[in-house]
Amino acid sequence: MAANNNPPSGLDKEQIFGMAEKEMEYRVELFNKLTHTCFNKCVEKRYKESELNMGENSCIDRCVSKYWQVTNLIGQLLGSGRPPM
């Protein structure tokens, strides 16, 4: 079967642009949730120093890593159509 070398039509371009826009919105929302969740969990409410201390840094590293692992797992489960474990 020969490959279709036709450029995308106007409707196809709109659909592609719409999908890209939704993906960007999703990624911004995901980043904002991750930032908010890990900041609230790991950073002391009363700032004592201008920079993160070692404990806060470690907490944020673990929090971000777990957040991405869970997000990827959920994406895989939703993509596969399998029910959760």
GROMACS .gro file of C-alpha atoms in nm:
model
   85
    1MET     CA    1   0.000   0.000   0.000
    2ALA     CA    2   0.146   0.340  -0.097
    3ALA     CA    3   0.192   0.613   0.160
    4ASN     CA    4  -0.044   0.909   0.146
    5ASN     CA    5   0.168   1.214   0.063
    6ASN     CA    6  -0.118   1.466   0.063
    7PRO     CA    7  -0.068   1.761   0.299
    8PRO     CA    8  -0.321   1.780   0.583
    9SER     CA    9  -0.639   1.966   0.500
   10GLY     CA   10  -0.759   2.274   0.690
   11LEU     CA   11  -0.979   2.061   0.915
   12ASP     CA   12  -0.692   1.823   0.987
   13LYS     CA   13  -0.468   2.117   1.078
   14GLU     CA   14  -0.738   2.252   1.312
   15GLN     CA   15  -0.772   1.912   1.477
   16ILE     CA   16  -0.395   1.879   1.515
   17PHE     CA   17  -0.370   2.230   1.658
   18GLY     CA   18  -0.660   2.162   1.896
   19MET     CA   19  -0.498   1.841   2.017
   20ALA     CA   20  -0.164   2.016   2.068
   21GLU     CA   21  -0.338   2.295   2.260
   22LYS     CA   22  -0.514   2.042   2.487
   23GLU     CA   23  -0.186   1.859   2.545
   24MET     CA   24  -0.016   2.185   2.644
   25GLU     CA   25  -0.301   2.272   2.882
   26TYR     CA   26  -0.276   1.925   3.037
   27ARG     CA   27   0.100   1.954   3.085
   28VAL     CA   28   0.073   2.301   3.242
   29GLU     CA   29  -0.199   2.177   3.478
   30LEU     CA   30   0.008   1.870   3.567
   31PHE     CA   31   0.314   2.085   3.637
   32ASN     CA   32   0.111   2.325   3.852
   33LYS     CA   33  -0.041   2.040   4.055
   34LEU     CA   34   0.300   1.877   4.100
   35THR     CA   35   0.457   2.205   4.211
   36HIS     CA   36   0.174   2.285   4.453
   37THR     CA   37   0.160   1.934   4.601
   38CYS     CA   38   0.533   1.891   4.654
   39PHE     CA   39   0.586   2.247   4.780
   40ASN     CA   40   0.308   2.212   5.039
   41LYS     CA   41   0.436   1.872   5.148
   42CYS     CA   42   0.808   1.949   5.166
   43VAL     CA   43   0.869   2.317   5.238
   44GLU     CA   44   0.825   2.456   5.588
   45LYS     CA   45   0.550   2.715   5.618
   46ARG     CA   46   0.776   2.962   5.798
   47TYR     CA   47   1.076   3.042   5.583
   48LYS     CA   48   1.397   3.045   5.782
   49GLU     CA   49   1.641   3.049   5.490
   50SER     CA   50   1.645   3.194   5.142
   51GLU     CA   51   1.724   2.854   4.986
   52LEU     CA   52   1.593   2.501   5.035
   53ASN     CA   53   1.774   2.298   5.298
   54MET     CA   54   1.897   1.943   5.230
   55GLY     CA   55   1.590   1.779   5.385
   56GLU     CA   56   1.351   1.990   5.177
   57ASN     CA   57   1.555   1.918   4.863
   58SER     CA   58   1.544   1.542   4.926
   59CYS     CA   59   1.172   1.554   4.998
   60ILE     CA   60   1.101   1.743   4.677
   61ASP     CA   61   1.314   1.500   4.473
   62ARG     CA   62   1.122   1.202   4.614
   63CYS     CA   63   0.786   1.376   4.579
   64VAL     CA   64   0.844   1.468   4.213
   65SER     CA   65   0.974   1.118   4.132
   66LYS     CA   66   0.671   0.949   4.291
   67TYR     CA   67   0.432   1.195   4.127
   68TRP     CA   68   0.573   1.113   3.779
   69GLN     CA   69   0.571   0.738   3.850
   70VAL     CA   70   0.205   0.748   3.950
   71THR     CA   71   0.113   0.974   3.658
   72ASN     CA   72   0.286   0.736   3.414
   73LEU     CA   73   0.120   0.432   3.571
   74ILE     CA   74  -0.223   0.592   3.545
   75GLY     CA   75  -0.154   0.688   3.183
   76GLN     CA   76  -0.052   0.330   3.101
   77LEU     CA   77  -0.360   0.186   3.271
   78LEU     CA   78  -0.590   0.428   3.093
   79GLY     CA   79  -0.415   0.366   2.761
   80SER     CA   80  -0.438  -0.010   2.792
   81GLY     CA   81  -0.807  -0.009   2.888
   82ARG     CA   82  -0.736  -0.247   3.175
   83PRO     CA   83  -0.911  -0.202   3.509
   84PRO     CA   84  -0.692  -0.082   3.799
   85MET     CA   85  -0.510  -0.345   4.003
   0.00000   0.00000   0.00000
